[in-house]
Short mmCIF file of C-alpha atoms in Angstrom, two decimals:
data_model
loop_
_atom_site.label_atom_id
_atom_site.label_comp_id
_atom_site.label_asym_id
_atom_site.label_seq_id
_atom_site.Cartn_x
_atom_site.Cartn_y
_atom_site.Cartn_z
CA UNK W 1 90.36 86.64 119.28
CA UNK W 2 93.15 87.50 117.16
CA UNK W 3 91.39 90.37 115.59
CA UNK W 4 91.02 91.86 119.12
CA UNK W 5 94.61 92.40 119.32
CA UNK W 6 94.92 95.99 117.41
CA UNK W 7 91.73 97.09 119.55
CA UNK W 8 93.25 96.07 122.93
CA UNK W 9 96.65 97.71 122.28
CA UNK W 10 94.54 100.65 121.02
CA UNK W 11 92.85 100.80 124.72
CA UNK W 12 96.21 100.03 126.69
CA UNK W 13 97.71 103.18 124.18
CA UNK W 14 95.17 105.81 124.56
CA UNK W 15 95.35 105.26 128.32
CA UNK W 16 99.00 105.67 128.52
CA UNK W 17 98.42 108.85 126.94
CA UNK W 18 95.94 109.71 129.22
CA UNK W 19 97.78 109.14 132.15
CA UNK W 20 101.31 110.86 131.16
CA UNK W 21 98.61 113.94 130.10
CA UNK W 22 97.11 114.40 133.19
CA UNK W 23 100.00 114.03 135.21
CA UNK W 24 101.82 117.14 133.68
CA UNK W 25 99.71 118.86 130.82
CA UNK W 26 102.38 121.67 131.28
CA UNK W 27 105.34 119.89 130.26
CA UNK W 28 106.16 120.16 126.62
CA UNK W 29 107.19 116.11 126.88
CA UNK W 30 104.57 115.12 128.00
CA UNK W 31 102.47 117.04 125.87
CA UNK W 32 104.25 115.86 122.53
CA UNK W 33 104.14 111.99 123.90
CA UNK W 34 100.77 112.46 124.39
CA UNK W 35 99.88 113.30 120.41
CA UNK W 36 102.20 110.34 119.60
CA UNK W 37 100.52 107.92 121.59
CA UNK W 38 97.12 109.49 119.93
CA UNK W 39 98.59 108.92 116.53
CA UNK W 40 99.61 105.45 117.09
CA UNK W 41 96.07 104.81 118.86
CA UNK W 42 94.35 106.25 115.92
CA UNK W 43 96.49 103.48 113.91
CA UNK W 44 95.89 100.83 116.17
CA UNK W 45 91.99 101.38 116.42
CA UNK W 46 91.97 101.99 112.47
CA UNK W 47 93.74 98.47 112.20
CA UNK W 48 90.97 96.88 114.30
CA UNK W 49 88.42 97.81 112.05
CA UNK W 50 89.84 97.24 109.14
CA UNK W 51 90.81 93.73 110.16
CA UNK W 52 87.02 93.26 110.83
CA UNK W 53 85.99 94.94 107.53
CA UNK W 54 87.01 92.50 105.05
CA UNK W 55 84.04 91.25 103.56
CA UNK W 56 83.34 94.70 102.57
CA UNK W 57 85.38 96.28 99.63
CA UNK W 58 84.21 99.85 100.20
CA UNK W 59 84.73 99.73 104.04
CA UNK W 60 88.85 98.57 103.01
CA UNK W 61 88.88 101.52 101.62
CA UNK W 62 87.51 103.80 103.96
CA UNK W 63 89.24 102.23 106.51
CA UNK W 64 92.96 101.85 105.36
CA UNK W 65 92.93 105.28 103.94
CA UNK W 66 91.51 106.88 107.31
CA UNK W 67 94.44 104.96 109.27
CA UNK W 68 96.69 106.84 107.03
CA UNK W 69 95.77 110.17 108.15
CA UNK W 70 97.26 109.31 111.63
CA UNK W 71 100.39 107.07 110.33
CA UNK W 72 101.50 109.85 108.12
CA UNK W 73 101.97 112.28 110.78
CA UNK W 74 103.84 109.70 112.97
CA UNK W 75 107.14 110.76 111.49
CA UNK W 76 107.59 114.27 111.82
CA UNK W 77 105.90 113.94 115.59
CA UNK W 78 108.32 111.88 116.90
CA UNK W 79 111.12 113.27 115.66
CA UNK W 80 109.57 116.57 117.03
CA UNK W 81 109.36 114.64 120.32
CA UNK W 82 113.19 113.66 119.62
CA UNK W 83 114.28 117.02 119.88
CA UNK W 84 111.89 118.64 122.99
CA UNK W 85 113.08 115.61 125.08
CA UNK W 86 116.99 116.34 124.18
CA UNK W 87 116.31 120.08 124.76
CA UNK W 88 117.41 120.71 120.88
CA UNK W 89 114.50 122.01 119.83
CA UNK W 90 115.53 125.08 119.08
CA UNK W 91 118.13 124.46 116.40
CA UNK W 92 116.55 121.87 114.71
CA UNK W 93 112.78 123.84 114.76
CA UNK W 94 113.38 124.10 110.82
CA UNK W 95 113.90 120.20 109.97
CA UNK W 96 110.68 119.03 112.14
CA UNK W 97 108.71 122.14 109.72
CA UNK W 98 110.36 120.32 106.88
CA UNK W 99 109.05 117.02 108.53
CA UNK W 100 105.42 118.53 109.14
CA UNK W 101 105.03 120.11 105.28
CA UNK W 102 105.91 116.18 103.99
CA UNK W 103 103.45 114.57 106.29
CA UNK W 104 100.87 116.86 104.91
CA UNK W 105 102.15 116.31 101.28
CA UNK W 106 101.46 112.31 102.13
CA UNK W 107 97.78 113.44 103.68
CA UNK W 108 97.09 115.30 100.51
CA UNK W 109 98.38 111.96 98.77
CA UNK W 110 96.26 110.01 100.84
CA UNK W 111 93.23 109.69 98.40
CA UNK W 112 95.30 108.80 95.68
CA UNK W 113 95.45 105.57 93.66
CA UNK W 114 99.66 105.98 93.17
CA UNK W 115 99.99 105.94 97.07
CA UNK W 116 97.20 103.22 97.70
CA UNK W 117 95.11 100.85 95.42
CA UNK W 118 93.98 97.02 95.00
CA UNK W 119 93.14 95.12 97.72
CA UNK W 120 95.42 92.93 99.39
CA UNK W 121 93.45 89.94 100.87
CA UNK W 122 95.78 87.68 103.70
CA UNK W 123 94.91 84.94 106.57
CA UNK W 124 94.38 87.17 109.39
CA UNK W 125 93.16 90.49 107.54
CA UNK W 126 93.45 92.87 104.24
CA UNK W 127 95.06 96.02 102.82
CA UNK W 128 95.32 98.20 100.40
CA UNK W 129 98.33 97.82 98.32
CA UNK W 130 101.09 100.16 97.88
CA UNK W 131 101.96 102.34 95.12
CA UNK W 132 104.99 104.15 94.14
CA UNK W 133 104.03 107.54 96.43
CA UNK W 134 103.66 104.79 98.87
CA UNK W 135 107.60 103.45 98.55
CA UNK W 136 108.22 107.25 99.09
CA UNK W 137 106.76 107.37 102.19
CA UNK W 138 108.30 104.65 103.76
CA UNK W 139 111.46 105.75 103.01
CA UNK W 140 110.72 108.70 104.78
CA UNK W 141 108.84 107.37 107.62
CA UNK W 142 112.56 105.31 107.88
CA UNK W 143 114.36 108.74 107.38
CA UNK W 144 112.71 110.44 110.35
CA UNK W 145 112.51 107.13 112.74
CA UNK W 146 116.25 106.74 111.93
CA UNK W 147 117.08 110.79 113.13
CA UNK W 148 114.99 110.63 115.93
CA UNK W 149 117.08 107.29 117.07
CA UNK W 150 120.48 109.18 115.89
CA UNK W 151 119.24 112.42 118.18
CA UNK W 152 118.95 110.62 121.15
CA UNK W 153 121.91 108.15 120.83
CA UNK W 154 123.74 111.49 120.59
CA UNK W 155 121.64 112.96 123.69
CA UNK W 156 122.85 109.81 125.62
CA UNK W 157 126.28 109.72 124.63
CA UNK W 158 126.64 113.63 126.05
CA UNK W 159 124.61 114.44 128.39
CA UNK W 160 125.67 114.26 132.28
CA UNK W 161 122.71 114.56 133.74
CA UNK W 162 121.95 110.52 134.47
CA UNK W 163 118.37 110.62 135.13
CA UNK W 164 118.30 111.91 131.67
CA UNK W 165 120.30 109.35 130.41
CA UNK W 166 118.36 106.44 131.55
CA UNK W 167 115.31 108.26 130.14
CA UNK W 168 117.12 108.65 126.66
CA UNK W 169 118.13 104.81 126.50
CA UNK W 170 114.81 103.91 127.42
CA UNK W 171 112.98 106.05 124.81
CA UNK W 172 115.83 105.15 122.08
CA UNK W 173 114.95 101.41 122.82
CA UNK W 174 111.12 102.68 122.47
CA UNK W 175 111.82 104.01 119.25
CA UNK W 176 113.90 101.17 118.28
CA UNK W 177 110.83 99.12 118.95
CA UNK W 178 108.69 101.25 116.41
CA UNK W 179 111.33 100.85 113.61
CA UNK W 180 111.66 97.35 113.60
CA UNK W 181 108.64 95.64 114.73
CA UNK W 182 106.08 98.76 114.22
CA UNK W 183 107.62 99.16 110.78
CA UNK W 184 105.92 95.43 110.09
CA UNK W 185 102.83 96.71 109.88
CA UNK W 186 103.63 98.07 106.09
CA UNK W 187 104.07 94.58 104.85
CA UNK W 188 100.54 93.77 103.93
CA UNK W 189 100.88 96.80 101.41
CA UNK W 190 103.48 94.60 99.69
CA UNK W 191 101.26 91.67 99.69
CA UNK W 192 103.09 90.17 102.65
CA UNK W 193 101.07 88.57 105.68
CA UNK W 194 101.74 89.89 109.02
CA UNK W 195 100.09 87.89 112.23
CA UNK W 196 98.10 90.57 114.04
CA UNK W 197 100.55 90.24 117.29
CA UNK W 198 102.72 92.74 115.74
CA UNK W 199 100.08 95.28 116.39
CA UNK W 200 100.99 95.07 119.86
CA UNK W 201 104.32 96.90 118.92
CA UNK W 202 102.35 100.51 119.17
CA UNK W 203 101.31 99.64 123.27
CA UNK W 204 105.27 98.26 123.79
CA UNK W 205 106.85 101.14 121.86
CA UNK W 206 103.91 103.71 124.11
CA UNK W 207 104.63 101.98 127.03
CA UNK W 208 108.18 102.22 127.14
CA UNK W 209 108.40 106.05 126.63
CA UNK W 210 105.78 106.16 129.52
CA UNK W 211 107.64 104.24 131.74
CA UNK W 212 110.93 106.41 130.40
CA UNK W 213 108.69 109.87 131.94
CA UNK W 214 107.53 108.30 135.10
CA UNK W 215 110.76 106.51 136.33
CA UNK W 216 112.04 109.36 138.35
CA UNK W 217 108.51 110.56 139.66
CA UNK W 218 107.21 109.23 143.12
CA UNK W 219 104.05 107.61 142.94
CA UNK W 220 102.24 106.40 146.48
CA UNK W 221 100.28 103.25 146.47
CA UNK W 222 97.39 105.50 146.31
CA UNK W 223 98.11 106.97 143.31
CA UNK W 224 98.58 103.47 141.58
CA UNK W 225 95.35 101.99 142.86
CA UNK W 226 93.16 104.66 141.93
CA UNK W 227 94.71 104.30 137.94
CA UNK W 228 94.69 101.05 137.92
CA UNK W 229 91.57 100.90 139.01
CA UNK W 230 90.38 103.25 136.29
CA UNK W 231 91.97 101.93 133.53
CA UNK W 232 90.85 98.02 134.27
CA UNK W 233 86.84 99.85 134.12
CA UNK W 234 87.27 101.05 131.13
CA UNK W 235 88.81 99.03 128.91
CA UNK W 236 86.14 96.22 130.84
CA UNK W 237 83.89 98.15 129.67
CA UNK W 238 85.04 99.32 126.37
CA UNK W 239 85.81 95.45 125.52
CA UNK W 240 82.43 94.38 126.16
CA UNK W 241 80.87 96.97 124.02
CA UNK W 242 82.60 95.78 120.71
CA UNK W 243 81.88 92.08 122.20
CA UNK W 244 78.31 92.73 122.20
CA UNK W 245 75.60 92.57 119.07
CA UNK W 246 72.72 94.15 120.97
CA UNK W 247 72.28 97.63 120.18
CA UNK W 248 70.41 99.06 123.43
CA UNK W 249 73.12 97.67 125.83
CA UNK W 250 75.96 99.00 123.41
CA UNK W 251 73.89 102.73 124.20
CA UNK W 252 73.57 101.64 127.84
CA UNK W 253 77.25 100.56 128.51
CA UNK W 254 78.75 104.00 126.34
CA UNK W 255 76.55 106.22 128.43
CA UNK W 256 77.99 103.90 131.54
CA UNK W 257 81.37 104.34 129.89
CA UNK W 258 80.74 108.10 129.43
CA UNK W 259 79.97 108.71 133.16
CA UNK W 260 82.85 106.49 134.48
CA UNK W 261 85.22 108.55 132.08
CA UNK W 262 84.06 112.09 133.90
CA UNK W 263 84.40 110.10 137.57
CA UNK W 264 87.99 108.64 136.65
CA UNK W 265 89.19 111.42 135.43
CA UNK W 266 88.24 113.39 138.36
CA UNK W 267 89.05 110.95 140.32
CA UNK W 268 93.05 110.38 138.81
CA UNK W 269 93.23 114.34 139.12
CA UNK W 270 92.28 114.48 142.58
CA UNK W 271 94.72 112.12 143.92
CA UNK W 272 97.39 113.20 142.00
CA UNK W 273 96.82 116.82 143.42
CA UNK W 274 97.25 115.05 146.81
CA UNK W 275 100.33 113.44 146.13
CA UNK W 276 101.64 116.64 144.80
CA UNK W 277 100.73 118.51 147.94
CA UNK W 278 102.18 116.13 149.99
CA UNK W 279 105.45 115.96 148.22
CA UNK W 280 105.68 120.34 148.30
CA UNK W 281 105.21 119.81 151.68
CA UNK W 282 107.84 117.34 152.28
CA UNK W 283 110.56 119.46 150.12
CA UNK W 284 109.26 123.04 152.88
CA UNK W 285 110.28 120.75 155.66
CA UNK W 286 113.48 119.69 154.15
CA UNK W 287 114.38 122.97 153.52
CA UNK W 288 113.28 124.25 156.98
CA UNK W 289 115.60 121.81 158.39
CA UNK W 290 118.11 122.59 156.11
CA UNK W 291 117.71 126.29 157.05
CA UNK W 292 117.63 125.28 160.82
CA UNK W 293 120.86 123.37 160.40
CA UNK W 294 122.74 126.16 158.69
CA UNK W 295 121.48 128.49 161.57
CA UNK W 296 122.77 125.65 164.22
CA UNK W 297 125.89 125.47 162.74
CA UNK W 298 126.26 129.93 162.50
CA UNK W 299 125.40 130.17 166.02
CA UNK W 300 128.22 126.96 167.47
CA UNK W 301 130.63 128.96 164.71
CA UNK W 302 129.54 132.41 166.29
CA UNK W 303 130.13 131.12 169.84
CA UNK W 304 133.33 129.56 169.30
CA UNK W 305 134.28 132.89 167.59
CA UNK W 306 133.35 135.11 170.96
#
């Protein structure tokens, strides 16, 4: 059961991102959140696998070096997220490039024995063990964690808009999340055992900045049911395909899965077009009787003028 823990976040995470996508795939916020939650899914399912891979030296290394090639980009993307949600994206374009060229100088890195090596065998799992390219990048997965927090402290400490403010302490404390508990996940690379709850820092740290998005946007009942309903099928279903050994049913519940994606997804999209509708119609009629009230008040000031 323990081992399921890095999967289930994974499921929780990639729905999150999901959900904040198809809500508003036009906002730039959104849009960025969404590749960090990918990142930190791609993690999280990598984890899973590895954890069950242990009896098999080759499949370590496949597997801890291909959860690498989303961890390594984790950095510069949220800092880049950092800077589009405190509208300072401009200034600091330059220093997220800096951040991007470095996460592909770790990719590049990657395959090599001087960032990973030996195997690391623990209680609940194994990794591969750090080596000095490795120290490197911790420092500046630290480095970029630590501006991102630092840009929105500022951002909160500033700004007088207070729906952004709640937003910024929400995503700061999100963030916060990722640098302390997240950053646990390392440990096994410095022969250190970690108890597999901590992978259940990527679905907090996700669901947090999710929450941070939504929490000024009014969502009907409707709205809720329909995701929740979603969400629950899936990862039902997506649960009971790694649960099962047979290989026919696992075909039979992905095409299953496949099919429910399409009719959720639809489904999600559809309502939320509703409840957009509904609220553009409810902002025309305030501003009809807005209008009608400034028009009430020009003709009493018109008549008390003649």
């Amino acid at each position: 059961m323990l081992t399921l823990f890095p999967l289930i976040s994974a499921i929780l995470v990639f729905g999150l991102a999901f959900f904040i996508f198809l809500v508003n795939f036009k906002s730039k916020v959104n849009l960025y959140f969404t590749l960090f939650a990918f990142l930190i899914g791609g993690w999280l399912t990598g984890s899973y696998f590895l954890i069950n891979s242990c009896s098999n030296n080759n499949d370590i290394v496949f597997w801890d070096r291909l959860i690498y090639i989303f961890v390594v980009f984790i950095p510069a993307v949220t800092y880049h997220f950092s800077i589009v949600f405190t509208e300072k994206e401009v200034p600091k374009k330059f220093f997220a490039t800096v951040l991007y060229l470095m996460s592909f100088f770790f990719l590049f890195l990657n395959k090599n024995d001087y960032f990973l090596s030996e195997i690391f065998y623990y209680k609940y799992g194994c990794h591969l063990q750090a080596g000095f390219f490795h120290n490197l990048f911790v420092v500046f997965f630290g480095t970029a964690i630590v501006l991102s927090l630092f840009n929105l402290f500022k951002y909160y400490k500033t700004t007088n808009d207070e729906a952004k403010k709640v937003q910024a302490f929400f995503i700061f404390l999100a963030l916060f999340v990722l640098a302390t508990l997240g950053s646990l996940a390392f440990l096994p690379a410095y022969n250190i055992s970690i108890y597999p709850i901590v992978y259940f820092s990527g679905f907090i740290t996700a669901g947090i900045i999710a929450y941070a998005i939504l929490k000024h946007r009014l969502f009907n009942i409707k709205t809720i049911t329909a995701e929740l309903f979603t969400f629950a099928l899936w990862i039902a279903i997506l649960v009971k395909i790694f649960l099962i050994d047979n290989s026919k049913e696992k075909i039979v519940d992905a095409g299953f899965l496949l099919y429910v994606t399409i009719f959720g997804i639809f489904l999600i999209r559809s309502v939320l077009k509703e409840v957009r509708a509904k609220e553009e119609i409810e902002e025309l009629v305030e501003r009809l009787e807005f209008a009608n009230l400034r028009l009430k008040q020009l003709d009493e000031a018109k008549s008390d003028f003649i």
